[in-house]
mmCIF file of C-alpha atoms and ligand atoms in Angstrom:
data_model
loop_
_atom_site.group_PDB
_atom_site.id
_atom_site.type_symbol
_atom_site.label_atom_id
_atom_site.label_comp_id
_atom_site.label_asym_id
_atom_site.label_seq_id
_atom_site.Cartn_x
_atom_site.Cartn_y
_atom_site.Cartn_z
ATOM 1 C CA UNK A 1 -22.302 -8.230 23.608
ATOM 2 C CA UNK A 2 -21.001 -10.290 20.724
ATOM 3 C CA UNK A 3 -17.593 -9.562 19.306
ATOM 4 C CA UNK A 4 -16.578 -8.565 15.813
ATOM 5 C CA UNK A 5 -13.493 -8.015 13.673
ATOM 6 C CA UNK A 6 -13.164 -5.109 11.286
ATOM 7 C CA UNK A 7 -10.109 -4.578 9.141
ATOM 8 C CA UNK A 8 -9.815 -0.894 8.384
ATOM 9 C CA UNK A 9 -7.606 1.346 6.253
ATOM 10 C CA UNK A 10 -6.222 4.455 7.957
ATOM 11 C CA UNK A 11 -5.328 6.166 4.672
ATOM 12 C CA UNK A 12 -1.869 7.431 3.705
ATOM 13 C CA UNK A 13 -1.147 9.444 6.861
ATOM 14 C CA UNK A 14 -3.281 12.551 7.305
ATOM 15 C CA UNK A 15 -6.215 12.379 9.731
ATOM 16 C CA UNK A 16 -8.258 14.235 7.108
ATOM 17 C CA UNK A 17 -7.986 11.167 4.867
ATOM 18 C CA UNK A 18 -9.447 8.705 7.392
ATOM 19 C CA UNK A 19 -13.032 7.947 6.338
ATOM 20 C CA UNK A 20 -15.894 8.648 8.768
ATOM 21 C CA UNK A 21 -16.790 4.941 8.629
ATOM 22 C CA UNK A 22 -13.309 3.999 9.855
ATOM 23 C CA UNK A 23 -13.387 6.663 12.598
ATOM 24 C CA UNK A 24 -16.734 5.258 13.794
ATOM 25 C CA UNK A 25 -15.326 1.704 13.945
ATOM 26 C CA UNK A 26 -12.295 2.937 15.924
ATOM 27 C CA UNK A 27 -14.625 4.727 18.351
ATOM 28 C CA UNK A 28 -16.589 1.505 19.000
ATOM 29 C CA UNK A 29 -13.554 -0.770 19.320
ATOM 30 C CA UNK A 30 -12.322 -2.401 22.512
ATOM 31 C CA UNK A 31 -9.108 -3.636 20.868
ATOM 32 C CA UNK A 32 -6.800 -2.354 18.117
ATOM 33 C CA UNK A 33 -4.486 -4.825 16.430
ATOM 34 C CA UNK A 34 -1.770 -4.003 13.907
ATOM 35 C CA UNK A 35 1.765 -3.209 12.891
ATOM 36 C CA UNK A 36 3.465 -0.881 15.443
ATOM 37 C CA UNK A 37 3.471 2.402 13.410
ATOM 38 C CA UNK A 38 -0.170 1.972 12.368
ATOM 39 C CA UNK A 39 -1.410 1.232 15.902
ATOM 40 C CA UNK A 40 0.493 4.373 16.968
ATOM 41 C CA UNK A 41 -1.829 6.390 14.726
ATOM 42 C CA UNK A 42 -4.883 5.442 16.806
ATOM 43 C CA UNK A 43 -5.623 7.836 19.693
ATOM 44 C CA UNK A 44 -5.424 6.091 23.045
ATOM 45 C CA UNK A 45 -8.471 6.293 25.322
ATOM 46 C CA UNK A 46 -9.475 4.584 28.567
ATOM 47 C CA UNK A 47 -10.701 1.049 27.960
ATOM 48 C CA UNK A 48 -9.064 0.721 24.545
ATOM 49 C CA UNK A 49 -6.457 -2.041 24.409
ATOM 50 C CA UNK A 50 -3.656 -1.587 21.862
ATOM 51 C CA UNK A 51 -1.917 -4.704 20.480
ATOM 52 C CA UNK A 52 1.017 -3.560 18.362
ATOM 53 C CA UNK A 53 3.141 -6.200 16.669
ATOM 54 C CA UNK A 54 6.163 -6.238 14.403
ATOM 55 C CA UNK A 55 6.252 -6.632 10.642
ATOM 56 C CA UNK A 56 5.929 -10.038 8.953
ATOM 57 C CA UNK A 57 3.634 -11.623 11.525
ATOM 58 C CA UNK A 58 0.452 -10.790 9.662
ATOM 59 C CA UNK A 59 -1.331 -14.140 9.894
ATOM 60 C CA UNK A 60 -0.527 -14.576 13.605
ATOM 61 C CA UNK A 61 -1.834 -11.049 14.181
ATOM 62 C CA UNK A 62 -5.042 -11.857 12.299
ATOM 63 C CA UNK A 63 -5.502 -15.090 14.277
ATOM 64 C CA UNK A 64 -5.079 -13.133 17.501
ATOM 65 C CA UNK A 65 -7.777 -10.690 16.349
ATOM 66 C CA UNK A 66 -10.157 -13.570 15.584
ATOM 67 C CA UNK A 67 -9.539 -15.089 19.008
ATOM 68 C CA UNK A 68 -10.183 -11.768 20.759
ATOM 69 C CA UNK A 69 -13.443 -11.321 18.825
ATOM 70 C CA UNK A 70 -14.556 -14.892 19.585
ATOM 71 C CA UNK A 71 -14.129 -13.998 23.260
ATOM 72 C CA UNK A 72 -16.429 -10.980 22.822
ATOM 73 C CA UNK A 73 -14.038 -8.142 21.922
ATOM 74 C CA UNK A 74 -14.746 -5.509 19.250
ATOM 75 C CA UNK A 75 -11.532 -5.592 17.282
ATOM 76 C CA UNK A 76 -10.225 -3.257 14.596
ATOM 77 C CA UNK A 77 -7.207 -4.476 12.660
ATOM 78 C CA UNK A 78 -5.533 -1.380 11.246
ATOM 79 C CA UNK A 79 -3.632 -1.072 7.971
ATOM 80 C CA UNK A 80 -2.239 2.011 6.322
ATOM 81 C CA UNK A 81 -3.917 3.124 3.107
ATOM 82 C CA UNK A 82 -6.485 0.534 2.072
ATOM 83 C CA UNK A 83 -6.540 -2.789 3.928
ATOM 84 C CA UNK A 84 -7.070 -4.716 0.688
ATOM 85 C CA UNK A 85 -3.966 -3.303 -1.027
ATOM 86 C CA UNK A 86 -0.862 -5.273 0.033
ATOM 87 C CA UNK A 87 -2.131 -5.230 3.603
ATOM 88 C CA UNK A 88 -4.074 -6.993 6.360
ATOM 89 C CA UNK A 89 -7.385 -7.907 4.669
ATOM 90 C CA UNK A 90 -5.925 -10.879 2.782
ATOM 91 C CA UNK A 91 -3.996 -11.975 5.879
ATOM 92 C CA UNK A 92 -7.268 -11.952 7.834
ATOM 93 C CA UNK A 93 -8.942 -14.216 5.275
ATOM 94 C CA UNK A 94 -5.899 -16.523 5.266
ATOM 95 C CA UNK A 95 -6.310 -16.865 9.027
ATOM 96 C CA UNK A 96 -10.066 -17.378 8.636
ATOM 97 C CA UNK A 97 -9.508 -20.084 6.026
ATOM 98 C CA UNK A 98 -7.408 -21.990 8.545
ATOM 99 C CA UNK A 99 -9.901 -21.476 11.405
ATOM 100 C CA UNK A 100 -13.361 -22.800 10.438
ATOM 101 C CA UNK A 101 -14.510 -22.298 14.055
ATOM 102 C CA UNK A 102 -14.298 -18.508 13.506
ATOM 103 C CA UNK A 103 -15.997 -18.318 10.109
ATOM 104 C CA UNK A 104 -19.391 -17.328 11.576
ATOM 105 C CA UNK A 105 -17.890 -14.238 13.260
ATOM 106 C CA UNK A 106 -19.001 -10.760 12.193
ATOM 107 C CA UNK A 107 -16.129 -9.751 9.885
ATOM 108 C CA UNK A 108 -16.026 -6.501 7.901
ATOM 109 C CA UNK A 109 -13.528 -4.763 5.621
ATOM 110 C CA UNK A 110 -13.575 -0.959 5.570
ATOM 111 C CA UNK A 111 -11.792 0.649 2.619
ATOM 112 C CA UNK A 112 -9.262 3.445 2.896
ATOM 113 C CA UNK A 113 -7.419 5.790 0.571
ATOM 114 C CA UNK A 114 -4.516 3.838 -0.799
ATOM 115 C CA UNK A 115 -1.081 5.431 -1.299
ATOM 116 C CA UNK A 116 -1.170 5.380 -5.113
ATOM 117 C CA UNK A 117 -4.443 7.332 -5.227
ATOM 118 C CA UNK A 118 -3.264 9.923 -2.718
ATOM 119 C CA UNK A 119 0.016 10.264 -4.658
ATOM 120 C CA UNK A 120 -1.697 10.438 -8.044
ATOM 121 C CA UNK A 121 -3.994 13.189 -6.795
ATOM 122 C CA UNK A 122 -1.000 15.237 -5.644
ATOM 123 C CA UNK A 123 0.742 14.812 -9.017
ATOM 124 C CA UNK A 124 -2.321 15.483 -11.187
ATOM 125 C CA UNK A 125 -3.800 12.423 -12.901
ATOM 126 C CA UNK A 126 -0.962 10.060 -13.885
ATOM 127 C CA UNK A 127 -3.257 7.050 -13.325
ATOM 128 C CA UNK A 128 -6.049 8.665 -15.340
ATOM 129 C CA UNK A 129 -6.513 5.654 -17.602
ATOM 130 C CA UNK A 130 -5.693 1.909 -17.339
ATOM 131 C CA UNK A 131 -3.067 1.111 -14.728
ATOM 132 C CA UNK A 132 -1.517 -1.699 -12.676
ATOM 133 C CA UNK A 133 -0.463 -1.801 -9.042
ATOM 134 C CA UNK A 134 2.546 -4.005 -8.325
ATOM 135 C CA UNK A 135 4.108 -4.819 -4.975
ATOM 136 C CA UNK A 136 7.884 -4.917 -5.506
ATOM 137 C CA UNK A 137 8.572 -6.726 -2.244
ATOM 138 C CA UNK A 138 9.791 -10.280 -2.668
ATOM 139 C CA UNK A 139 9.085 -11.270 0.937
ATOM 140 C CA UNK A 140 6.173 -13.482 -0.080
ATOM 141 C CA UNK A 141 6.651 -14.124 -3.805
ATOM 142 C CA UNK A 142 9.646 -14.916 -6.018
ATOM 143 C CA UNK A 143 11.520 -12.073 -7.692
ATOM 144 C CA UNK A 144 11.058 -13.775 -11.094
ATOM 145 C CA UNK A 145 7.277 -13.325 -10.789
ATOM 146 C CA UNK A 146 7.698 -9.622 -10.013
ATOM 147 C CA UNK A 147 9.852 -9.179 -13.125
ATOM 148 C CA UNK A 148 7.428 -11.139 -15.312
ATOM 149 C CA UNK A 149 4.465 -8.984 -14.218
ATOM 150 C CA UNK A 150 6.473 -5.796 -14.560
ATOM 151 C CA UNK A 151 7.554 -6.670 -18.089
ATOM 152 C CA UNK A 152 4.004 -7.654 -19.098
ATOM 153 C CA UNK A 153 2.560 -4.414 -17.678
ATOM 154 C CA UNK A 154 5.183 -2.270 -19.397
ATOM 155 C CA UNK A 155 4.737 -4.092 -22.711
ATOM 156 C CA UNK A 156 0.956 -3.618 -22.497
ATOM 157 C CA UNK A 157 1.539 0.129 -21.957
ATOM 158 C CA UNK A 158 -0.126 0.297 -18.552
ATOM 159 C CA UNK A 159 0.730 3.160 -16.248
ATOM 160 C CA UNK A 160 1.996 1.518 -13.043
ATOM 161 C CA UNK A 161 2.102 2.155 -9.321
ATOM 162 C CA UNK A 162 4.858 0.380 -7.391
ATOM 163 C CA UNK A 163 4.505 -0.284 -3.677
ATOM 164 C CA UNK A 164 7.378 -1.326 -1.372
ATOM 165 C CA UNK A 165 9.899 -0.240 -4.019
ATOM 166 C CA UNK A 166 13.005 -1.007 -1.977
ATOM 167 C CA UNK A 167 12.759 -4.245 -0.117
ATOM 168 C CA UNK A 168 15.307 -4.475 2.698
ATOM 169 C CA UNK A 169 16.038 -8.076 1.772
ATOM 170 C CA UNK A 170 16.801 -7.107 -1.850
ATOM 171 C CA UNK A 171 18.066 -3.524 -2.017
ATOM 172 C CA UNK A 172 19.346 -4.058 -5.585
ATOM 173 C CA UNK A 173 15.851 -4.997 -6.822
ATOM 174 C CA UNK A 174 14.683 -1.483 -7.567
ATOM 175 C CA UNK A 175 17.776 -0.730 -9.682
ATOM 176 C CA UNK A 176 16.847 -3.777 -11.752
ATOM 177 C CA UNK A 177 13.268 -2.490 -12.029
ATOM 178 C CA UNK A 178 14.467 0.848 -13.401
ATOM 179 C CA UNK A 179 16.724 -0.931 -15.900
ATOM 180 C CA UNK A 180 13.907 -3.147 -17.102
ATOM 181 C CA UNK A 181 11.558 -0.155 -17.451
ATOM 182 C CA UNK A 182 14.161 1.809 -19.429
ATOM 183 C CA UNK A 183 14.641 -1.172 -21.768
ATOM 184 C CA UNK A 184 10.896 -1.567 -22.333
ATOM 185 C CA UNK A 185 9.616 2.032 -22.165
ATOM 186 C CA UNK A 186 12.627 4.159 -23.165
ATOM 187 C CA UNK A 187 14.326 6.947 -21.251
ATOM 188 C CA UNK A 188 11.729 9.681 -21.831
ATOM 189 C CA UNK A 189 8.923 8.021 -19.824
ATOM 190 C CA UNK A 190 7.791 10.053 -16.787
ATOM 191 C CA UNK A 191 8.251 8.603 -13.314
ATOM 192 C CA UNK A 192 6.986 10.180 -10.084
ATOM 193 C CA UNK A 193 8.473 9.425 -6.671
ATOM 194 C CA UNK A 194 5.888 10.268 -4.020
ATOM 195 C CA UNK A 195 7.188 10.007 -0.468
ATOM 196 C CA UNK A 196 5.181 10.146 2.765
ATOM 197 C CA UNK A 197 2.173 11.574 0.962
ATOM 198 C CA UNK A 198 -0.215 13.582 3.174
ATOM 199 C CA UNK A 199 2.276 13.754 6.069
ATOM 200 C CA UNK A 200 4.536 16.694 7.062
ATOM 201 C CA UNK A 201 7.460 14.862 5.354
ATOM 202 C CA UNK A 202 5.690 14.669 1.998
ATOM 203 C CA UNK A 203 7.942 14.985 -1.059
ATOM 204 C CA UNK A 204 7.019 14.551 -4.713
ATOM 205 C CA UNK A 205 9.421 14.590 -7.625
ATOM 206 C CA UNK A 206 8.785 13.758 -11.275
ATOM 207 C CA UNK A 207 11.683 12.964 -13.613
ATOM 208 C CA UNK A 208 12.242 10.912 -16.761
ATOM 209 C CA UNK A 209 13.298 7.267 -16.535
ATOM 210 C CA UNK A 210 16.706 8.342 -17.875
ATOM 211 C CA UNK A 211 17.113 10.658 -14.864
ATOM 212 C CA UNK A 212 15.709 8.259 -12.250
ATOM 213 C CA UNK A 213 18.059 6.660 -9.699
ATOM 214 C CA UNK A 214 17.301 3.886 -7.191
ATOM 215 C CA UNK A 215 18.025 6.216 -4.245
ATOM 216 C CA UNK A 216 14.992 8.322 -5.171
ATOM 217 C CA UNK A 217 12.794 5.638 -3.577
ATOM 218 C CA UNK A 218 12.622 4.232 -0.069
ATOM 219 C CA UNK A 219 10.062 2.231 1.884
ATOM 220 C CA UNK A 220 7.893 5.327 2.412
ATOM 221 C CA UNK A 221 7.705 6.006 -1.332
ATOM 222 C CA UNK A 222 5.124 4.920 -3.856
ATOM 223 C CA UNK A 223 6.424 5.151 -7.418
ATOM 224 C CA UNK A 224 4.155 6.030 -10.335
ATOM 225 C CA UNK A 225 5.286 5.374 -13.902
ATOM 226 C CA UNK A 226 3.234 6.832 -16.709
ATOM 227 C CA UNK A 227 2.230 5.109 -19.928
ATOM 228 C CA UNK A 228 3.473 6.244 -23.347
ATOM 229 C CA UNK A 229 0.963 9.133 -23.447
ATOM 230 C CA UNK A 230 1.534 10.442 -19.904
ATOM 231 C CA UNK A 231 2.777 14.027 -20.071
ATOM 232 C CA UNK A 232 3.338 17.223 -18.175
ATOM 233 C CA UNK A 233 0.952 20.134 -18.191
ATOM 234 C CA UNK A 234 2.353 23.060 -16.209
ATOM 235 C CA UNK A 235 3.480 21.610 -12.860
ATOM 236 C CA UNK A 236 1.158 18.609 -13.242
ATOM 237 C CA UNK A 237 1.470 15.128 -14.727
ATOM 238 C CA UNK A 238 -1.489 13.476 -16.410
ATOM 239 C CA UNK A 239 -2.535 10.580 -18.607
ATOM 240 C CA UNK A 240 -5.242 11.441 -21.148
ATOM 241 C CA UNK A 241 -8.536 9.530 -20.958
ATOM 242 C CA UNK A 242 -7.983 8.106 -24.435
ATOM 243 C CA UNK A 243 -4.646 6.526 -23.541
HETATM 244 N N1 LIG B 1 -2.113 -0.762 2.372
HETATM 245 C C1 LIG B 1 -1.217 0.320 1.995
HETATM 246 C C2 LIG B 1 0.057 -0.211 1.367
HETATM 247 C C3 LIG B 1 0.929 -0.999 2.301
HETATM 248 S S1 LIG B 1 2.442 -1.493 1.567
HETATM 249 C C4 LIG B 1 -1.940 1.271 1.054
HETATM 250 O O1 LIG B 1 -3.028 0.942 0.584
HETATM 251 O O2 LIG B 1 -1.423 2.356 0.802
HETATM 252 C C5 LIG B 1 3.527 -0.179 2.123
HETATM 253 C C6 LIG B 1 3.914 0.700 0.945
HETATM 254 O O3 LIG B 1 2.853 1.601 0.663
HETATM 255 C C7 LIG B 1 5.115 1.591 1.154
HETATM 256 O O4 LIG B 1 6.347 0.912 0.923
HETATM 257 C C8 LIG B 1 4.879 2.663 0.100
HETATM 258 O O5 LIG B 1 5.202 2.167 -1.186
HETATM 259 C C9 LIG B 1 3.356 2.811 0.155
HETATM 260 N N2 LIG B 1 2.905 3.893 1.033
HETATM 261 C C10 LIG B 1 2.155 3.791 2.142
HETATM 262 N N3 LIG B 1 1.874 5.017 2.660
HETATM 263 C C11 LIG B 1 2.459 5.911 1.838
HETATM 264 C C12 LIG B 1 2.505 7.347 1.813
HETATM 265 N N4 LIG B 1 1.899 8.089 2.744
HETATM 266 N N5 LIG B 1 3.197 7.931 0.816
HETATM 267 C C13 LIG B 1 3.802 7.197 -0.147
HETATM 268 N N6 LIG B 1 3.774 5.842 -0.174
HETATM 269 C C14 LIG B 1 3.114 5.212 0.797
#
């Protein structure tokens, strides 16, 4: 049988949010490749090889997956959420770009429910009109670029979703983000901290930018900031369709 590589999103945490298409790919796989906590979410079964690796080795991991598939394995690379959102799909194509001998392989990308959409659904509809998603980690890009995009998004009155809000290498970064948002958007703007959405540890809190503190976010939190029209209705937060 010929091998293949599929990069699949496992959703934000709950098994109920794994798509049937992803479950089917996992059931057909001979090999699972991914970051340790994501591989741990795949049920072990006889004949299924698990290859868990540490953070920050994404391209090596993708190359390994391509090599396994070239040798006939059916490989699923797992990401949390959606594999195309700050995750393994781009790393796979980086590896493929550098390995022309693997470019004829059967490669597929299966979408998943990304953290910001799961979080927004819990809060109401804070991303109900135009929005931006920004990765606040400066592992792979300079901090100045993050600030420039943040400022542009805030000035254009986009609602925003922030992933990786507190990078271990730059713990002070998120404090700077809050400062910049307060300067551009004012203190009354709504901000939602959504932690471990769809898991037993889930926690959601919405405050104003004036009330927000850096400690409200950690690496399991996605942060949603409304635009100038985002408001509360009862216990919900929403952005009108006209905004
Ligand atoms: N591919 C993933 C994102 C990976 S980056 C996706 O589409 O969701 C990792 C970041 O995603 C975390 O730092 C956090 O900001 C966010 N995240 C992932 N799962 C989450 C969850 N269950 N609840 C809240 N945020 C989550």
